[in-house]
PDB file of C-alpha atoms in Angstrom:
ATOM      1  CA  MET A 284     112.406  40.915  91.157  1.00  0.00           C
ATOM      2  CA  LYS A 285     112.966  43.981  92.375  1.00  0.00           C
ATOM      3  CA  LYS A 286     115.957  46.452  90.937  1.00  0.00           C
ATOM      4  CA  ASP A 287     117.876  48.812  92.817  1.00  0.00           C
ATOM      5  CA  LEU A 288     117.590  52.437  92.791  1.00  0.00           C
ATOM      6  CA  GLY A 289     119.646  53.873  94.659  1.00  0.00           C
ATOM      7  CA  VAL A 290     118.757  56.394  97.473  1.00  0.00           C
ATOM      8  CA  VAL A 291     115.398  57.488  96.980  1.00  0.00           C
ATOM      9  CA  PRO A 292     112.613  59.846  98.753  1.00  0.00           C
ATOM     10  CA  ALA A 293     110.324  56.968  98.676  1.00  0.00           C
ATOM     11  CA  VAL A 294     107.055  58.281 100.321  1.00  0.00           C
ATOM     12  CA  TYR A 295     103.832  58.195  98.551  1.00  0.00           C
ATOM     13  CA  PRO A 296     102.166  59.900  99.068  1.00  0.00           C
ATOM     14  CA  MET A 297     103.086  63.257 100.199  1.00  0.00           C
ATOM     15  CA  PRO A 298     100.860  65.906 100.298  1.00  0.00           C
ATOM     16  CA  VAL A 299     100.974  69.588  99.530  1.00  0.00           C
ATOM     17  CA  LEU A 300     100.707  72.075 102.071  1.00  0.00           C
ATOM     18  CA  MET A 301     100.167  75.728 101.410  1.00  0.00           C
ATOM     19  CA  VAL A 302     102.660  76.840 104.795  1.00  0.00           C
ATOM     20  CA  ALA A 303     101.667  80.252 105.566  1.00  0.00           C
ATOM     21  CA  ALA A 304     102.181  83.950 106.912  1.00  0.00           C
ATOM     22  CA  TYR A 305     103.207  87.090 107.726  1.00  0.00           C
ATOM     23  CA  ASP A 306     106.565  88.894 107.735  1.00  0.00           C
ATOM     24  CA  GLU A 307     107.360  91.929 109.763  1.00  0.00           C
ATOM     25  CA  GLN A 308     105.044  94.192 107.534  1.00  0.00           C
ATOM     26  CA  GLU A 309     102.039  91.948 107.782  1.00  0.00           C
ATOM     27  CA  LYS A 310     102.535  91.084 104.500  1.00  0.00           C
ATOM     28  CA  VAL A 311     100.897  87.336 103.775  1.00  0.00           C
ATOM     29  CA  ASN A 312     104.161  85.083 102.093  1.00  0.00           C
ATOM     30  CA  VAL A 313     102.962  81.050 101.424  1.00  0.00           C
ATOM     31  CA  MET A 314     104.800  77.833 100.560  1.00  0.00           C
ATOM     32  CA  ASN A 315     104.630  75.194  99.009  1.00  0.00           C
ATOM     33  CA  VAL A 316     105.350  72.199 101.249  1.00  0.00           C
ATOM     34  CA  ALA A 317     105.417  68.594 100.950  1.00  0.00           C
ATOM     35  CA  TRP A 318     107.729  67.305 104.007  1.00  0.00           C
ATOM     36  CA  GLY A 319     105.411  67.625 107.181  1.00  0.00           C
ATOM     37  CA  GLN A 320     102.983  65.691 108.306  1.00  0.00           C
ATOM     38  CA  ILE A 321     100.394  65.493 110.868  1.00  0.00           C
ATOM     39  CA  CYS A 322     102.538  64.350 115.060  1.00  0.00           C
ATOM     40  CA  ASP A 323     100.010  64.098 117.062  1.00  0.00           C
ATOM     41  CA  MET A 324      95.990  64.876 117.165  1.00  0.00           C
ATOM     42  CA  ASP A 325      96.701  68.522 117.527  1.00  0.00           C
ATOM     43  CA  LYS A 326     100.259  68.956 115.983  1.00  0.00           C
ATOM     44  CA  ILE A 327     101.565  69.615 112.896  1.00  0.00           C
ATOM     45  CA  ILE A 328     105.771  69.637 111.746  1.00  0.00           C
ATOM     46  CA  LEU A 329     106.744  70.564 108.858  1.00  0.00           C
ATOM     47  CA  PHE A 330     110.572  70.342 107.420  1.00  0.00           C
ATOM     48  CA  ILE A 331     111.653  73.499 106.225  1.00  0.00           C
ATOM     49  CA  GLY A 332     115.167  74.433 106.074  1.00  0.00           C
ATOM     50  CA  GLU A 333     116.353  77.210 108.955  1.00  0.00           C
ATOM     51  CA  GLY A 334     116.349  80.511 106.163  1.00  0.00           C
ATOM     52  CA  LYS A 335     112.971  80.458 104.288  1.00  0.00           C
ATOM     53  CA  LYS A 336     110.908  83.381 104.162  1.00  0.00           C
ATOM     54  CA  THR A 337     107.525  81.155 105.983  1.00  0.00           C
ATOM     55  CA  TRP A 338     110.723  80.087 108.314  1.00  0.00           C
ATOM     56  CA  LEU A 339     112.041  83.498 109.229  1.00  0.00           C
ATOM     57  CA  ASN A 340     108.181  84.550 108.470  1.00  0.00           C
ATOM     58  CA  ILE A 341     107.358  81.649 111.376  1.00  0.00           C
ATOM     59  CA  LYS A 342     109.880  82.494 113.267  1.00  0.00           C
ATOM     60  CA  ALA A 343     109.247  86.270 113.309  1.00  0.00           C
ATOM     61  CA  SER A 344     105.455  86.054 114.684  1.00  0.00           C
ATOM     62  CA  GLY A 345     105.230  82.549 116.205  1.00  0.00           C
ATOM     63  CA  ALA A 346     101.876  80.956 113.594  1.00  0.00           C
ATOM     64  CA  PHE A 347     101.293  80.302 110.858  1.00  0.00           C
ATOM     65  CA  THR A 348      98.199  78.294 108.730  1.00  0.00           C
ATOM     66  CA  VAL A 349      98.543  74.963 106.751  1.00  0.00           C
ATOM     67  CA  ALA A 350      96.046  74.610 103.600  1.00  0.00           C
ATOM     68  CA  LEU A 351      95.487  71.424 102.211  1.00  0.00           C
ATOM     69  CA  ALA A 352      95.919  71.935  97.916  1.00  0.00           C
ATOM     70  CA  ASP A 353      93.735  70.954  95.672  1.00  0.00           C
ATOM     71  CA  ARG A 354      93.032  70.171  91.819  1.00  0.00           C
ATOM     72  CA  ALA A 355      91.074  73.535  91.058  1.00  0.00           C
ATOM     73  CA  HIS A 356      94.587  75.469  92.953  1.00  0.00           C
ATOM     74  CA  MET A 357      97.483  73.225  90.925  1.00  0.00           C
ATOM     75  CA  ASP A 358      98.607  75.949  88.739  1.00  0.00           C
ATOM     76  CA  VAL A 359      99.452  78.236  91.818  1.00  0.00           C
ATOM     77  CA  ALA A 360      99.975  76.135  95.089  1.00  0.00           C
ATOM     78  CA  ASP A 361     103.311  74.588  92.378  1.00  0.00           C
ATOM     79  CA  PHE A 362     103.637  78.573  91.514  1.00  0.00           C
ATOM     80  CA  PHE A 363     104.311  78.906  95.367  1.00  0.00           C
ATOM     81  CA  GLY A 364     106.735  75.567  95.128  1.00  0.00           C
ATOM     82  CA  ILE A 365     108.524  77.804  92.571  1.00  0.00           C
ATOM     83  CA  ALA A 366     109.008  80.701  93.423  1.00  0.00           C
ATOM     84  CA  SER A 367     111.240  82.167  96.156  1.00  0.00           C
ATOM     85  CA  GLY A 368     109.495  84.841  98.826  1.00  0.00           C
ATOM     86  CA  ASN A 369     113.469  85.530  99.814  1.00  0.00           C
ATOM     87  CA  ARG A 370     113.455  86.591  95.731  1.00  0.00           C
ATOM     88  CA  MET A 371     110.613  87.771  94.629  1.00  0.00           C
ATOM     89  CA  ALA A 372     108.714  90.380  96.681  1.00  0.00           C
ATOM     90  CA  ASP A 373     105.695  90.165  95.321  1.00  0.00           C
ATOM     91  CA  LYS A 374     105.250  86.751  94.857  1.00  0.00           C
ATOM     92  CA  PHE A 375     101.407  86.360  97.060  1.00  0.00           C
ATOM     93  CA  GLU A 376     100.217  89.645  95.135  1.00  0.00           C
ATOM     94  CA  ARG A 377     100.911  88.375  91.529  1.00  0.00           C
ATOM     95  CA  THR A 378      98.486  85.282  91.640  1.00  0.00           C
ATOM     96  CA  GLY A 379      95.497  87.616  92.936  1.00  0.00           C
ATOM     97  CA  TYR A 380      94.606  85.119  95.409  1.00  0.00           C
ATOM     98  CA  HIS A 381      93.404  86.321  98.919  1.00  0.00           C
ATOM     99  CA  ALA A 382      94.039  86.766 103.030  1.00  0.00           C
ATOM    100  CA  VAL A 383      91.898  87.129 105.640  1.00  0.00           C
ATOM    101  CA  LYS A 384      93.945  87.477 109.266  1.00  0.00           C
ATOM    102  CA  SER A 385      93.046  84.601 111.460  1.00  0.00           C
ATOM    103  CA  ASP A 386      90.483  84.732 114.092  1.00  0.00           C
ATOM    104  CA  LYS A 387      92.550  82.620 116.004  1.00  0.00           C
ATOM    105  CA  VAL A 388      96.108  82.642 114.940  1.00  0.00           C
ATOM    106  CA  HIS A 389      98.538  85.420 113.878  1.00  0.00           C
ATOM    107  CA  ALA A 390      98.286  84.625 110.992  1.00  0.00           C
ATOM    108  CA  PRO A 391      96.534  84.132 107.393  1.00  0.00           C
ATOM    109  CA  VAL A 392      93.658  82.286 105.896  1.00  0.00           C
ATOM    110  CA  ILE A 393      94.503  81.828 101.487  1.00  0.00           C
ATOM    111  CA  GLU A 394      90.483  81.800 100.706  1.00  0.00           C
ATOM    112  CA  GLU A 395      90.959  80.336  97.405  1.00  0.00           C
ATOM    113  CA  PHE A 396      92.172  76.600  99.459  1.00  0.00           C
ATOM    114  CA  PRO A 397      88.916  74.827 100.620  1.00  0.00           C
ATOM    115  CA  LEU A 398      91.129  73.401 104.134  1.00  0.00           C
ATOM    116  CA  VAL A 399      92.488  75.282 106.000  1.00  0.00           C
ATOM    117  CA  MET A 400      94.358  73.919 110.201  1.00  0.00           C
ATOM    118  CA  GLU A 401      95.495  77.663 112.161  1.00  0.00           C
ATOM    119  CA  CYS A 402      98.362  76.749 114.112  1.00  0.00           C
ATOM    120  CA  GLU A 403     100.511  78.518 117.038  1.00  0.00           C
ATOM    121  CA  LEU A 404     103.975  78.112 116.713  1.00  0.00           C
ATOM    122  CA  LEU A 405     105.496  75.464 119.605  1.00  0.00           C
ATOM    123  CA  GLU A 406     108.775  75.136 118.504  1.00  0.00           C
ATOM    124  CA  PHE A 407     111.504  74.479 116.128  1.00  0.00           C
ATOM    125  CA  VAL A 408     113.798  70.880 115.823  1.00  0.00           C
ATOM    126  CA  ASP A 409     116.961  71.838 114.687  1.00  0.00           C
ATOM    127  CA  THR A 410     119.553  68.906 114.914  1.00  0.00           C
ATOM    128  CA  GLU A 411     121.834  67.207 112.796  1.00  0.00           C
ATOM    129  CA  HIS A 412     119.340  66.012 110.651  1.00  0.00           C
ATOM    130  CA  VAL A 413     116.451  67.752 110.878  1.00  0.00           C
ATOM    131  CA  SER A 414     114.772  70.849 110.331  1.00  0.00           C
ATOM    132  CA  GLY A 415     111.519  71.391 111.251  1.00  0.00           C
ATOM    133  CA  ILE A 416     109.425  73.437 112.597  1.00  0.00           C
ATOM    134  CA  VAL A 417     106.391  72.060 115.355  1.00  0.00           C
ATOM    135  CA  GLY A 418     102.584  73.378 115.150  1.00  0.00           C
ATOM    136  CA  LYS A 419      99.736  73.008 117.909  1.00  0.00           C
ATOM    137  CA  ILE A 420      96.592  72.894 115.274  1.00  0.00           C
ATOM    138  CA  VAL A 421      93.822  75.340 117.473  1.00  0.00           C
ATOM    139  CA  ASN A 422      91.296  74.958 114.008  1.00  0.00           C
ATOM    140  CA  VAL A 423      90.389  73.832 111.476  1.00  0.00           C
ATOM    141  CA  LYS A 424      88.299  75.680 109.074  1.00  0.00           C
ATOM    142  CA  ALA A 425      86.175  73.359 106.232  1.00  0.00           C
ATOM    143  CA  GLU A 426      84.688  75.350 102.864  1.00  0.00           C
ATOM    144  CA  GLU A 427      80.901  73.949 103.238  1.00  0.00           C
ATOM    145  CA  SER A 428      81.413  73.042  99.668  1.00  0.00           C
ATOM    146  CA  VAL A 429      84.065  69.799 100.827  1.00  0.00           C
ATOM    147  CA  LEU A 430      81.613  68.684 103.985  1.00  0.00           C
ATOM    148  CA  SER A 431      79.832  65.517 103.420  1.00  0.00           C
ATOM    149  CA  GLU A 432      75.942  65.665 104.662  1.00  0.00           C
ATOM    150  CA  ASN A 433      77.397  64.271 108.227  1.00  0.00           C
ATOM    151  CA  GLY A 434      80.009  67.486 108.613  1.00  0.00           C
ATOM    152  CA  LYS A 435      83.102  66.074 108.312  1.00  0.00           C
ATOM    153  CA  VAL A 436      85.414  65.920 105.320  1.00  0.00           C
ATOM    154  CA  ASP A 437      85.144  64.456 102.611  1.00  0.00           C
ATOM    155  CA  PRO A 438      88.706  63.632 100.434  1.00  0.00           C
ATOM    156  CA  ALA A 439      86.065  62.646  97.396  1.00  0.00           C
ATOM    157  CA  LYS A 440      84.622  66.349  97.545  1.00  0.00           C
ATOM    158  CA  LEU A 441      88.145  68.014  98.723  1.00  0.00           C
ATOM    159  CA  ASN A 442      90.016  66.594  95.353  1.00  0.00           C
ATOM    160  CA  ALA A 443      93.101  67.427  97.230  1.00  0.00           C
ATOM    161  CA  LEU A 444      96.773  66.813  95.916  1.00  0.00           C
ATOM    162  CA  MET A 445      99.082  64.306  96.356  1.00  0.00           C
ATOM    163  CA  PHE A 446     102.893  65.365  95.440  1.00  0.00           C
ATOM    164  CA  ASP A 447     105.156  62.395  93.459  1.00  0.00           C
ATOM    165  CA  GLN A 448     108.891  62.563  94.311  1.00  0.00           C
ATOM    166  CA  PHE A 449     109.562  59.376  92.105  1.00  0.00           C
ATOM    167  CA  GLN A 450     107.921  61.624  88.556  1.00  0.00           C
ATOM    168  CA  ASN A 451     107.481  64.588  90.094  1.00  0.00           C
ATOM    169  CA  GLY A 452     103.605  64.977  89.524  1.00  0.00           C
ATOM    170  CA  TYR A 453     100.552  65.372  91.319  1.00  0.00           C
ATOM    171  CA  TYR A 454      97.415  63.887  91.562  1.00  0.00           C
ATOM    172  CA  LEU A 455      94.218  63.410  93.536  1.00  0.00           C
ATOM    173  CA  THR A 456      93.221  61.565  96.957  1.00  0.00           C
ATOM    174  CA  GLY A 457      89.532  61.014  96.403  1.00  0.00           C
ATOM    175  CA  GLU A 458      88.439  57.362  96.266  1.00  0.00           C
ATOM    176  CA  GLN A 459      87.873  55.341  98.616  1.00  0.00           C
ATOM    177  CA  VAL A 460      88.941  51.801  98.617  1.00  0.00           C
ATOM    178  CA  GLY A 461      88.580  50.318 102.719  1.00  0.00           C
ATOM    179  CA  LYS A 462      87.185  51.540 105.842  1.00  0.00           C
ATOM    180  CA  ALA A 463      90.484  51.729 108.856  1.00  0.00           C
ATOM    181  CA  TRP A 464      90.219  49.376 111.630  1.00  0.00           C
ATOM    182  CA  ASN A 465      87.969  47.034 109.599  1.00  0.00           C
ATOM    183  CA  ALA A 466      90.025  45.490 106.004  1.00  0.00           C
ATOM    184  CA  GLY A 467      92.204  44.132 108.373  1.00  0.00           C
ATOM    185  CA  ALA A 468      89.671  43.033 110.967  1.00  0.00           C
ATOM    186  CA  GLY A 469      89.079  39.317 109.216  1.00  0.00           C
ATOM    187  CA  TRP A 470      93.206  38.601 110.071  1.00  0.00           C
ATOM    188  CA  MET A 471      92.311  39.156 113.895  1.00  0.00           C
ATOM    189  CA  LYS A 472      90.263  35.918 114.409  1.00  0.00           C
ATOM    190  CA  LYS A 473      93.729  33.874 112.463  1.00  0.00           C
TER     191      LYS A 473
END
């Protein structure tokens, strides 16, 4: 029997995305965003409220990067979610992490995170119920250490974090339990 839980954001898992952008002085800011998703083969949407430091930076620069947080960098990824760039001027510098300018877009690539999408700003979506940023993914970079023998990202090597809104925890991805477009194929024959 199911028990009523009331209104909770009951989507699991949620990605742990590190969104980085430059401000007007080329200073790096990074934000932890769990409410984001691929919305087309070459597009991503991030649900970031207007006025957040990263929102302001993306508006000013017209570009951003999105990295997948991993187990090895969970503490800093969490810090990027706790600390506000609007209130902590040295937020990025405190971590000792390193950023290089993307060669594809005007945005920083955080070197410590193993997978990053380089994105151009397409539009801000601002309706009565949704505030989002849509970006065009122009390139994806990955450390060789997270690639499989066929040159594609291997989730078991990536150790990407998932965010759980039920218990406010981080979990790991990685275990493959089936093949997409195959696990349910038997039902096609019934």
